Short mmCIF file of C-alpha atoms and ligand atoms in Angstrom, two decimals:
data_model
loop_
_atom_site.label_atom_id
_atom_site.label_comp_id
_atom_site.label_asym_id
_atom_site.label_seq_id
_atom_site.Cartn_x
_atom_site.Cartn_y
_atom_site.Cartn_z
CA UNK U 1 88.84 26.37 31.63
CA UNK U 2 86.80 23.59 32.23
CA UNK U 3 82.92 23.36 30.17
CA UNK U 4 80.43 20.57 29.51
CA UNK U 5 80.21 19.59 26.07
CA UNK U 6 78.70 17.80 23.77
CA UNK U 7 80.12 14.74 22.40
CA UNK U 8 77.94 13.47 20.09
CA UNK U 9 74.24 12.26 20.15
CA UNK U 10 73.49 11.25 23.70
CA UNK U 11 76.90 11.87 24.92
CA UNK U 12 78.12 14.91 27.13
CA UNK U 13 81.28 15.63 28.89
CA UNK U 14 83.14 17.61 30.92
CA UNK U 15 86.32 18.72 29.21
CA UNK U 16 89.16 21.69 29.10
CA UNK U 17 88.70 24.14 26.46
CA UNK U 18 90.07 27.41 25.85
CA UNK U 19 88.89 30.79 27.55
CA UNK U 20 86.42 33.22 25.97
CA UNK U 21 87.78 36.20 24.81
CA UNK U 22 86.18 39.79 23.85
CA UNK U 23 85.67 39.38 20.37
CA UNK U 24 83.42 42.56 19.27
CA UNK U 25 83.54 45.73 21.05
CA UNK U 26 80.00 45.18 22.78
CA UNK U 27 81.03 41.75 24.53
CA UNK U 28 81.85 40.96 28.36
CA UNK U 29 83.19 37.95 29.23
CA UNK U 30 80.70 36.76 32.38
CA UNK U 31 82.46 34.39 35.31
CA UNK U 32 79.56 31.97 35.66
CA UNK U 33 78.22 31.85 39.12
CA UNK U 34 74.49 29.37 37.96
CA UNK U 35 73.99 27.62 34.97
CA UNK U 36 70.85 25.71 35.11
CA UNK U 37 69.84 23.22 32.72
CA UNK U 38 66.58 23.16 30.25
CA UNK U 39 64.68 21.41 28.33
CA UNK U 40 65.96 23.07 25.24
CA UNK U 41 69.36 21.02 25.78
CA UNK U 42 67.15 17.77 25.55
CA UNK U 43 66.72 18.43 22.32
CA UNK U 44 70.18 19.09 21.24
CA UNK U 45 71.63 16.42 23.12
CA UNK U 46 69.06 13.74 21.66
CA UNK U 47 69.94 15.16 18.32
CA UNK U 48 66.27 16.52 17.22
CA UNK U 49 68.29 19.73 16.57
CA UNK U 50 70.49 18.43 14.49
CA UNK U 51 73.55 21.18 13.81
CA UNK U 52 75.61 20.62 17.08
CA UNK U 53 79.07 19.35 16.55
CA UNK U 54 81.85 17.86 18.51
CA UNK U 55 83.22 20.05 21.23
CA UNK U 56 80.40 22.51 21.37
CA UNK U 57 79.48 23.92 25.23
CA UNK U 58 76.14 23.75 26.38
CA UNK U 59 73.98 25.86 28.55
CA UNK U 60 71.98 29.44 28.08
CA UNK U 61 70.07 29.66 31.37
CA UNK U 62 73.03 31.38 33.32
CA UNK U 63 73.73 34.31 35.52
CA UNK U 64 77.26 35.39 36.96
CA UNK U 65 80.27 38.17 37.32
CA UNK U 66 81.29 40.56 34.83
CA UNK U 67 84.97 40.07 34.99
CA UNK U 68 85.70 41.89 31.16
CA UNK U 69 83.94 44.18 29.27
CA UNK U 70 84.68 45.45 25.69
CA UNK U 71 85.48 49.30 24.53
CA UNK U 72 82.01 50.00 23.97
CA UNK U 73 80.12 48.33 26.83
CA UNK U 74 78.19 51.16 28.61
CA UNK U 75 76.23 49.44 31.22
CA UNK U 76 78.34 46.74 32.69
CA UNK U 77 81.94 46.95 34.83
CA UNK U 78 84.44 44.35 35.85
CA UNK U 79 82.19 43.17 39.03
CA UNK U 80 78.96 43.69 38.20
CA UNK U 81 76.33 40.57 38.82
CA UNK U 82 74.35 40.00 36.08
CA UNK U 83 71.92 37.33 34.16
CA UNK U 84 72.04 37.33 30.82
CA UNK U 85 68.97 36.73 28.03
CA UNK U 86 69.65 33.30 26.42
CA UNK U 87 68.95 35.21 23.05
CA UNK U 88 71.29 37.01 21.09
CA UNK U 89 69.79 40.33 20.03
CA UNK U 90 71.45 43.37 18.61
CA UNK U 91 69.70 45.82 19.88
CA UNK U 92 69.42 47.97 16.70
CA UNK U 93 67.85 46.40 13.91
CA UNK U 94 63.81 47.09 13.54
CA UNK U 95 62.81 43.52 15.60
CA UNK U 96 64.64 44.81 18.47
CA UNK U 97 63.31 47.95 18.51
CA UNK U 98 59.96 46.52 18.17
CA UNK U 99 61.13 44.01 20.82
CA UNK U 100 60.50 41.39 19.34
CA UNK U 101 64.15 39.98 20.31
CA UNK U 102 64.36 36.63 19.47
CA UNK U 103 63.45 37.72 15.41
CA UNK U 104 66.62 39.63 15.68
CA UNK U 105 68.09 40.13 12.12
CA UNK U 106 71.94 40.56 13.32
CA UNK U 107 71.81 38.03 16.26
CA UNK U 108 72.59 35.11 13.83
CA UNK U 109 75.76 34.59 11.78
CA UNK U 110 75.74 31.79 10.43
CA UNK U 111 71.81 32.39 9.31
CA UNK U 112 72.40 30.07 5.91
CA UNK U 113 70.83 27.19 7.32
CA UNK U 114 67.61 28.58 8.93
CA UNK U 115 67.09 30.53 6.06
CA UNK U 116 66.56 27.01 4.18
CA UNK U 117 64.56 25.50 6.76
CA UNK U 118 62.54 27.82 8.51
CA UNK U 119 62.45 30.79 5.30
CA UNK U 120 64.51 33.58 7.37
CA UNK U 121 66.89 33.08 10.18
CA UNK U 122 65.54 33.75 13.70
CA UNK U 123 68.72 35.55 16.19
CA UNK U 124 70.82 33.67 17.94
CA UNK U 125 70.62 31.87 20.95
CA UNK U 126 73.65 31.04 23.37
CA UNK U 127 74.75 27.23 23.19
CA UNK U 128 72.32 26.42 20.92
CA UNK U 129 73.95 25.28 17.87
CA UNK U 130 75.24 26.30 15.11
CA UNK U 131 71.93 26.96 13.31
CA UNK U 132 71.32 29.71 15.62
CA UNK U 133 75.01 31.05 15.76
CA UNK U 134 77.28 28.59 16.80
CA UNK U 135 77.69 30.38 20.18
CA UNK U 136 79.87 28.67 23.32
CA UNK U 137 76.81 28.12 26.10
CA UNK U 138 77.12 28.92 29.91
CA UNK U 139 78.17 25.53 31.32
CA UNK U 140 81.70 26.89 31.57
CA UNK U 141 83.43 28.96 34.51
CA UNK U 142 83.02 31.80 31.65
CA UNK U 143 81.24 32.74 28.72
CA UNK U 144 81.27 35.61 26.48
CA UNK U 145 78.10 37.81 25.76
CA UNK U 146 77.76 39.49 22.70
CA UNK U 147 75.78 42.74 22.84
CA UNK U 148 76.03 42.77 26.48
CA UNK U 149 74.06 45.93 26.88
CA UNK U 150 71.27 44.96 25.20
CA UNK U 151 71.55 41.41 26.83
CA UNK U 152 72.78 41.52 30.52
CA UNK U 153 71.04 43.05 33.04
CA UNK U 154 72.00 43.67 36.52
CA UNK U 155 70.74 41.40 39.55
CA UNK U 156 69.24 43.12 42.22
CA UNK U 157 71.16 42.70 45.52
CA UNK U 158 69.05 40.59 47.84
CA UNK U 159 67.97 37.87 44.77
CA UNK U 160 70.03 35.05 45.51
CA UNK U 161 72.05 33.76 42.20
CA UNK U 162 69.63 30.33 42.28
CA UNK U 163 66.44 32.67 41.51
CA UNK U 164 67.97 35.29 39.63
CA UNK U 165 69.27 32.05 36.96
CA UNK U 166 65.85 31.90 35.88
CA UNK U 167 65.52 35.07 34.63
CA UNK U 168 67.43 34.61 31.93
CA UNK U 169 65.00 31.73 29.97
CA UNK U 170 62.46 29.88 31.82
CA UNK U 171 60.53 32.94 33.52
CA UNK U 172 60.91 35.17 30.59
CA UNK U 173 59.31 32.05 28.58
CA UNK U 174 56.91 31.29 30.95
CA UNK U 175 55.50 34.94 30.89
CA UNK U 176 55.23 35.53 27.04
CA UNK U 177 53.80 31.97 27.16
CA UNK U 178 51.00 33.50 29.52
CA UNK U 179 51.50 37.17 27.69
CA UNK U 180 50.45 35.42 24.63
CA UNK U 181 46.79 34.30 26.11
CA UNK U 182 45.85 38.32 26.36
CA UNK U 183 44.30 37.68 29.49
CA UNK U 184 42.20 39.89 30.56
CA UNK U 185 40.75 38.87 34.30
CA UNK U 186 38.93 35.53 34.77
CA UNK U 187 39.84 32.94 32.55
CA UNK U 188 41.02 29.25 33.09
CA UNK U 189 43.95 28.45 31.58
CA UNK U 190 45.48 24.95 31.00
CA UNK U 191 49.10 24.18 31.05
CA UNK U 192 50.90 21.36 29.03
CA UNK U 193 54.77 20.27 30.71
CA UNK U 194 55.27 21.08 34.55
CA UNK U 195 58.74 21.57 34.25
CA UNK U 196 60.09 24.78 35.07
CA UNK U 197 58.85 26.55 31.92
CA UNK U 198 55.67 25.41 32.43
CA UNK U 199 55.64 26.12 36.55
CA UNK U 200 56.73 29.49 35.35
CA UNK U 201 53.88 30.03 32.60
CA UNK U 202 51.50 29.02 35.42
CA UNK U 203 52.22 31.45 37.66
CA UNK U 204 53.07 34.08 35.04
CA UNK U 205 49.24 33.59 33.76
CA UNK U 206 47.87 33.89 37.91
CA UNK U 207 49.81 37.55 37.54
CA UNK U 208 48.46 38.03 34.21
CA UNK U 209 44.88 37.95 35.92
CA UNK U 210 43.58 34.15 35.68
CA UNK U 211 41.06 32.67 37.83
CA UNK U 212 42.11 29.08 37.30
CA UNK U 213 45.07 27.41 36.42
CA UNK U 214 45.12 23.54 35.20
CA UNK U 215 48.24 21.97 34.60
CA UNK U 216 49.20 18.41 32.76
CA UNK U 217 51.69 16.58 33.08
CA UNK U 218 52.38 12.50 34.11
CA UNK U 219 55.11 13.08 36.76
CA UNK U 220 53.00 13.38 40.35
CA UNK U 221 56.50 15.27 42.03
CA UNK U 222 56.26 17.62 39.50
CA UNK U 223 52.05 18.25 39.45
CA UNK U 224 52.06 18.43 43.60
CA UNK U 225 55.15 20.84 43.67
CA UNK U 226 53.19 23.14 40.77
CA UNK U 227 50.01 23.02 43.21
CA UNK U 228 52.25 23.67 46.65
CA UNK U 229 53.73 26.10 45.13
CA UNK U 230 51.42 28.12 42.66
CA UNK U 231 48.03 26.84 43.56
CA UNK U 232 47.25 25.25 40.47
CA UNK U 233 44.80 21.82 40.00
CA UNK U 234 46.17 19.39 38.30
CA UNK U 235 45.85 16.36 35.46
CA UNK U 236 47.85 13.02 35.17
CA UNK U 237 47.27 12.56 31.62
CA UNK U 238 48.48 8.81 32.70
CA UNK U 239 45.62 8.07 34.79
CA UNK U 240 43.52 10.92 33.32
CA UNK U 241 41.76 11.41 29.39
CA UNK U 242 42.94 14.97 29.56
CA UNK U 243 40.17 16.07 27.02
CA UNK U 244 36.96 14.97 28.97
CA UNK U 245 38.97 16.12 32.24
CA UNK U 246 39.24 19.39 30.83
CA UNK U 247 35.79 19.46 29.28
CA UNK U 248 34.12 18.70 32.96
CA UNK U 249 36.49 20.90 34.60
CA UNK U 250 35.29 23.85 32.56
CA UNK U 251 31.38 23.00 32.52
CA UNK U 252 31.90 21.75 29.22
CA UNK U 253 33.27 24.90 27.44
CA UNK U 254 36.92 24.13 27.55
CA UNK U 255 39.59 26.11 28.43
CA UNK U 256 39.50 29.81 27.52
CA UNK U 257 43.76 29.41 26.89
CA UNK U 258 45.85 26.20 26.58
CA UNK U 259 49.91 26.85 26.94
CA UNK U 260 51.97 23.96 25.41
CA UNK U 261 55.21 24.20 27.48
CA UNK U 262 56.32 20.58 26.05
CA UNK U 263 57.85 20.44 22.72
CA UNK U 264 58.82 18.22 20.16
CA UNK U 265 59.94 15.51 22.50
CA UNK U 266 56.08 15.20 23.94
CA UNK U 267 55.55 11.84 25.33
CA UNK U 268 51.82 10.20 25.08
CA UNK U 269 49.85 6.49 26.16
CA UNK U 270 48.61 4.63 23.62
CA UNK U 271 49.21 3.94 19.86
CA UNK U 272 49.56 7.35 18.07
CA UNK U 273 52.84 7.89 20.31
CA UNK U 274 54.51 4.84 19.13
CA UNK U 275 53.69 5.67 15.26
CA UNK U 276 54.78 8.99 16.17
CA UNK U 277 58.42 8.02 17.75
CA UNK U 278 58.76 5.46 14.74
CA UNK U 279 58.00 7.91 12.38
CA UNK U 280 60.71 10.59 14.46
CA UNK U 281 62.92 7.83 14.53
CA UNK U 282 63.43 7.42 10.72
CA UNK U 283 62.93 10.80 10.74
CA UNK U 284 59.89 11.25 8.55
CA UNK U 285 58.92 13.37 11.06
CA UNK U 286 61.05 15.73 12.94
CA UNK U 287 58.69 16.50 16.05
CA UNK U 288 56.47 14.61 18.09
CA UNK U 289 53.00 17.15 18.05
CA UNK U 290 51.03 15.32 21.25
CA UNK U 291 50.90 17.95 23.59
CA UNK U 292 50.05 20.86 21.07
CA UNK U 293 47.38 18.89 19.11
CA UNK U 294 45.86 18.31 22.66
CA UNK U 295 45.46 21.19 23.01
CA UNK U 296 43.88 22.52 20.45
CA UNK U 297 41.84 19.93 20.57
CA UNK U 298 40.52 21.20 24.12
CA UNK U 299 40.54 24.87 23.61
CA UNK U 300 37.20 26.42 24.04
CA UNK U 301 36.36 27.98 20.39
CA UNK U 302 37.74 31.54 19.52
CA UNK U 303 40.63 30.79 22.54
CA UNK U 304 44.16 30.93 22.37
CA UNK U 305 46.70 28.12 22.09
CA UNK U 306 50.25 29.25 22.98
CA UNK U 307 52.89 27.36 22.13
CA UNK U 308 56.42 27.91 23.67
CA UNK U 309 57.38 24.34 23.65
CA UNK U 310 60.25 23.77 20.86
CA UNK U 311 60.01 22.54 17.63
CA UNK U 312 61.98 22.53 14.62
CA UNK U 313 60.98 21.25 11.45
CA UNK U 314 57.66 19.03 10.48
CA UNK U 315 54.95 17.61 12.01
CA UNK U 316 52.20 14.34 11.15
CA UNK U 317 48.45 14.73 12.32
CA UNK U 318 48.14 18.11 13.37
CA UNK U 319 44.69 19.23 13.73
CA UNK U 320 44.69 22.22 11.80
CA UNK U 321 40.96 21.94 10.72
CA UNK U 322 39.60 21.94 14.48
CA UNK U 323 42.39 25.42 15.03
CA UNK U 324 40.95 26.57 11.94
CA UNK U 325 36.75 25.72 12.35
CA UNK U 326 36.91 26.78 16.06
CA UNK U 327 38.88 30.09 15.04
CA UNK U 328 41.42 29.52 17.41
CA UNK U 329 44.24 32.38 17.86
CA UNK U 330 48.06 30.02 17.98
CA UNK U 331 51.03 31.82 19.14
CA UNK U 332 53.90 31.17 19.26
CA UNK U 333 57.87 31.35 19.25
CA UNK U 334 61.44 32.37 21.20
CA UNK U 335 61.08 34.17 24.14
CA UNK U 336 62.07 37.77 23.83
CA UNK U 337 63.99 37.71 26.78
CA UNK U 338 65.13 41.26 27.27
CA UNK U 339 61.31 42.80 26.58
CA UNK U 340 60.80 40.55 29.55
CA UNK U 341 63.89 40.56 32.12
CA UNK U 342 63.99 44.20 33.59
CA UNK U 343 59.77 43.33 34.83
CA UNK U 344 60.61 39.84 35.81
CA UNK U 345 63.89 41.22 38.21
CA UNK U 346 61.68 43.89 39.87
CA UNK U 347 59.05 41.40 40.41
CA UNK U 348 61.89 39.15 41.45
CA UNK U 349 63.13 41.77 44.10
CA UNK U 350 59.52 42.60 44.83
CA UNK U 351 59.03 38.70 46.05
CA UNK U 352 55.87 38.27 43.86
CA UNK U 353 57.97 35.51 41.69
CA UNK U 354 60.24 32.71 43.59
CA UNK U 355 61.42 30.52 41.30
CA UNK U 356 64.43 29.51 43.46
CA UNK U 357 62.55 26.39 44.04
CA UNK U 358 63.09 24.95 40.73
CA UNK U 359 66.85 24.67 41.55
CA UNK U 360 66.10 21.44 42.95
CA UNK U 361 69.66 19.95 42.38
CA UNK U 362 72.46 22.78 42.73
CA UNK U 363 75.80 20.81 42.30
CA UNK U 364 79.05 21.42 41.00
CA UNK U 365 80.07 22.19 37.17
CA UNK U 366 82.01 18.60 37.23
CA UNK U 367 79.27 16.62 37.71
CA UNK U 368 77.26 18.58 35.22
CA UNK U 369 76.89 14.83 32.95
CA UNK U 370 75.17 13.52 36.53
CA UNK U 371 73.03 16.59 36.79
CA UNK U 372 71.30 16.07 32.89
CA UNK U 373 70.94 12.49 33.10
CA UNK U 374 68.99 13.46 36.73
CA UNK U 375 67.00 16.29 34.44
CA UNK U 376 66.19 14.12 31.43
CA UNK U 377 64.84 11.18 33.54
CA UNK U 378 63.05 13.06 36.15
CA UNK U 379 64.91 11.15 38.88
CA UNK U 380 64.91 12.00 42.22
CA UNK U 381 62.32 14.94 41.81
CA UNK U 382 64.46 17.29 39.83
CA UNK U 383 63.08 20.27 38.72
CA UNK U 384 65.87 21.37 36.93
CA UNK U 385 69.83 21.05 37.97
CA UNK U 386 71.85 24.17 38.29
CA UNK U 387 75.53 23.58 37.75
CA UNK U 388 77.86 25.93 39.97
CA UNK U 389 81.51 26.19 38.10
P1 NAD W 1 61.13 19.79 31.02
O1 NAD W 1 61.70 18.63 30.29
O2 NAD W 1 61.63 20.08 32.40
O3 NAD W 1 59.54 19.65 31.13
C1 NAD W 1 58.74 19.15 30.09
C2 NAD W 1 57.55 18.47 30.75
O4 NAD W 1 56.61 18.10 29.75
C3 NAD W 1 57.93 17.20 31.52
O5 NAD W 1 57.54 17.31 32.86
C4 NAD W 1 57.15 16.12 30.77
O6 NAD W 1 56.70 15.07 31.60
C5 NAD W 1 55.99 16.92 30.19
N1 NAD W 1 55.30 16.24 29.08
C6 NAD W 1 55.81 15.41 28.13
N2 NAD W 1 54.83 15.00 27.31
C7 NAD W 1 53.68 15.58 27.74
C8 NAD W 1 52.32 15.53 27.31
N3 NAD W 1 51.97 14.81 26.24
N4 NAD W 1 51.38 16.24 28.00
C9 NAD W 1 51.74 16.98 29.08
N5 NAD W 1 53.01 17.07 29.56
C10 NAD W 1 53.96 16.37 28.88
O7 NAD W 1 61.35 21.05 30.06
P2 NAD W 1 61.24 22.63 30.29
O8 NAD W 1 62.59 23.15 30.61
O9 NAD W 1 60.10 22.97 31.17
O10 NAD W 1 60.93 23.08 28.79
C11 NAD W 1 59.69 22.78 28.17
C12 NAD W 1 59.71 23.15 26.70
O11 NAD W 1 59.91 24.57 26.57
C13 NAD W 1 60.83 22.51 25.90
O12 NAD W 1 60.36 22.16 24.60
C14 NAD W 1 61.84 23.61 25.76
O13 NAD W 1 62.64 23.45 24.60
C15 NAD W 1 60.92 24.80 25.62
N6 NAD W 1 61.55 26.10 25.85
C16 NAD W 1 61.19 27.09 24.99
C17 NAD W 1 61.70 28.35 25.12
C18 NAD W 1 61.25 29.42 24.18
O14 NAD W 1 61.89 30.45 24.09
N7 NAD W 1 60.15 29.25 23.48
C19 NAD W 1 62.60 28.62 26.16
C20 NAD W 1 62.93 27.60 27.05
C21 NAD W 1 62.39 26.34 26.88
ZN1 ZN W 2 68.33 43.07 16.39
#
C-alpha cells in the first residue's frame, strides 16, 4: 500500500510499504477514508521528538472503514465507519477504568524509554514514535487499531467523514483543554494557538459555559476564521503586548482560565525567542515555553492554566514562582480520547460542534508532502490538510 513517511528530520515521503495485518485478537485493520494532519506531527517531523526512525508512517487524526476485525472484536464488523482515538488504551488496566486513557499502563510497549525520561511511560499513541509504541500512523490507505473496542467508535450516519476526522484528536483535545478550566458559568477564558486544537478548545469552553472567549495567535486568517466561526475576540500578539491586552480586556483582573494550545514549538517577537531557539537548537533546552509562561503570567490569581500544547522534556525561564505566589491550578496532559469521543459524536450529530471547517485543504494521500509543508507554513489559509488515500 502506499503511506507517508518519515524520512528523516525535515523530510517526508510518500512510499510503498507493506499492509497492516491483525496482530492481537482485539485489532481491526481500518481502510482510511480522512487523515488530517496536526500539529503533533510538527514536532516529530522537526525532530523535537526525537525517537522516529526511517520508514515510520505518520498520522493519528483519522477516521475510515472497518474492512478486518480480529477474533475478539465485539463492537466493530467488516463495513462499519468509524474514527478512531489517536491513543492507544487497553481498556482494562485501573487508568482506563478511571478514564484517564492516555495514562494507560498496557498501551505502550516499548515503555523503556519514557520510563527514563518522563519517570513512567504514558500509553501509546498511533504514529507517534517509538517512545510511545512504535505504532504505523493513519496516512496510509490502512492502518491497524489495537484494542479496537475500546478505541473505535462508530460515526453517526449524516456526519460527513471531514467532521467526523476530528473526533478522533483535535476536538477531544480541545474539550479536556476547556474540561480542565472547571468552568462553571461566566468566566473569560483566553486561548493560546488558533489552530484547530485551539479553535476546538474555544468553542469546547463556550459549551462548557464561558461568557468570553479571547484567543492569541499572530496569523490574522486564522484569528478572523476563530471569530466567524465561534464568536471569539481576538489578539495579534504581533501587533499586540498580549499581557496589558489581556489585563484591559478583563478590567484589570486577568483571565479567570488561560488554555495553551501551542507547544514546544511556540514562536515569540523579541529577544527571549531567539535565546530560546539557540538554546533548542543545541539542545540545552528541549522546548520553547513562550506561550505557557504567557500565560501564567496573565492568569488572574487562584485561575487555571491548561496546558494541552506538547512538550517533551525541559524547559528555561518558566515562571514557576508567579504559578506558585498567585496559587494558580496547571493542568495538563494527552487527551483521553475515548472519555471524550462518544459526547463529542452526539454533539457532532446534534450540529452543536462543526468542525468540518478546519478541513481547509482536503487532497489526495499522494500529495500528502504538499499538504504538511501547506500546514507547517500556514500558507494559503490552511487550517489543517486532510489527506484522502
Ligand atoms: P497548529 O500548528 O495548527 O497551531 C498552533 C498555533 O499556535 C499556530 O497558529 C501558531 O501561530 C500559534 N502560536 C505559535 N506561537 C504562539 C504564541 N507564542 N502565542 C500564541 N500562539 C502561538 O497546531 P494544532 O494542531 O492546533 O496543535 C497545537 C498544539 O496542541 C501542538 O503542540 C500539538 O502537539 C498539541 N496537541 C496536543 C494534544 C494532546 O493530547 N494534548 C493533541 C493534539 C495536539
Ligand atoms: Zn489501560
Amino acid at each position: 500500500m502506499r503511506a507517508l513517511c518519515w524520512e528523516g528530520v525535515g523530510k517526508l515521503a510518500v512510499t510503498e510499504v507493506p499492509d497492516p495485518e491483525i496482530r492481537t485478537p482485539g485489532d481491526v485493520i481500518v481502510r482510511v477514508r480522512a487523515s488530517s494532519v496536526c500539529g503533533s506531527d510538527l514536532h516529530l517531523i522537526n525532530g523535537y521528538l526525537p525517537a522516529m526512525r526511517q520508514g515510520d508512517i505518520l498520522g493519528h487524526e483519522f477516521m475510515g472503514e472497518v474492512v478486518e476485525v480480529g477474533p475478539q472484536v465485539r463492537k466493530h464488523k467488516v463495513g462499519d465507519r468509524v474514527v478512531v482515538g489517536s491513543v492507544v488504551a487497553c481498556g482494562g488496566c485501573w487508568y482506563c477504568r478511571t478514564e484517564q486513557y492516555s495514562l494507560c499502563d498496557n498501551g505502550n510497549p516499548q515503555p523503556n524509554l519514557t520510563e527514563k525520561l518522563w519517570g513512567h511511560s504514558p500509553a501509546g499513541i498511533l504514529g507517534y514514535s517509538h517512545a510511545v509504541g512504535g505504532y504505523a500512523g493513519s496516512h496510509a490507505e490502512f492502518i491497524r487499531v489495537p484494542f479496537a473496542d475500546v478505541g473505535a467508535f462508530a460515526v453517526p450516519e449524516g456526519v460527513p467523514d471531514t467532521s467526523a476526522v476530528f473526533a478522533s484528536d483535535a476536538m477531544p483535545t480541545g474539550w479536556m483543554a476547556a474540561d480542565f478550566c472547571g468552568l462553571t458559568g461566566g468566566e473569560v477564558v483566553a486561548v493560546w494557538g488558533a489552530g484547530g486544537v485551539g479553535q476546538m478548545a474555544a468553542r469546547s469552553a463556550q459549551l462548557l459555559g464561558a461568557e468570553r472567549v479571547i484567543m492569541i495567535d499572530r496569523f490574522s486568517d486564522r484569528l478572523s476564521t476563530a471569530a466567524d466561526r465561534i464568536g471569539v475576540e481576538t489578539i495579534d500578539y504581533e501587533r499586540t503586548d498580549v499581557l496589558d491586552a489581556l489585563r484591559e480586556m478583563t478590567g484589570g483582573r486577568g483571565p479567570d482560565a488561560c488554555i495553551e494550545a501551542v507547544g514546544m514549538e511556540a514562536h515569540d517577537t523579541g529577544p527571549a525567542y531567539a535565546y530560546d531557539r539557540v538554546k533548542q537548537a543545541v539542545r540545552a533546552q528541549t522546548d520553547r515555553p513562550t506561550a505557557v509562561s504567557q500565560a501564567i503570567m496573565a492568569c488572574r490569581k487562584g485561575g487555571t492554566v491548561s496546558i494541552v500544547g506538547v512538550f517533551g522534556g525541559f524547559v528555561d525561564k518558566f515562571p514557576l514562582g508567579a504559578a506558585m505566589n498567585k496559587a494558580l491550578v496547571l493542568r495538563m496532559g494527552q487527551m483521553h480520547a475515548q472519555r471524550y469521543i462518544p459526547m463529542l459524536l452526539d454533539r457532532l450529530a446534534a450540529g452543536e460542534m462543526d468542525p468540518g471547517y478546519l478541513a481547509t485543504h482536503p487532497m489526495p494521500l499522494a500529495e500528502g508532502v504538499r499538504g504538511y509543508e501547506m500546514f507547517e507554513k500556514k500558507q494559503d489559509g490552511c487550517l489543517r490538510s486532510v489527506l484522502r488515500p
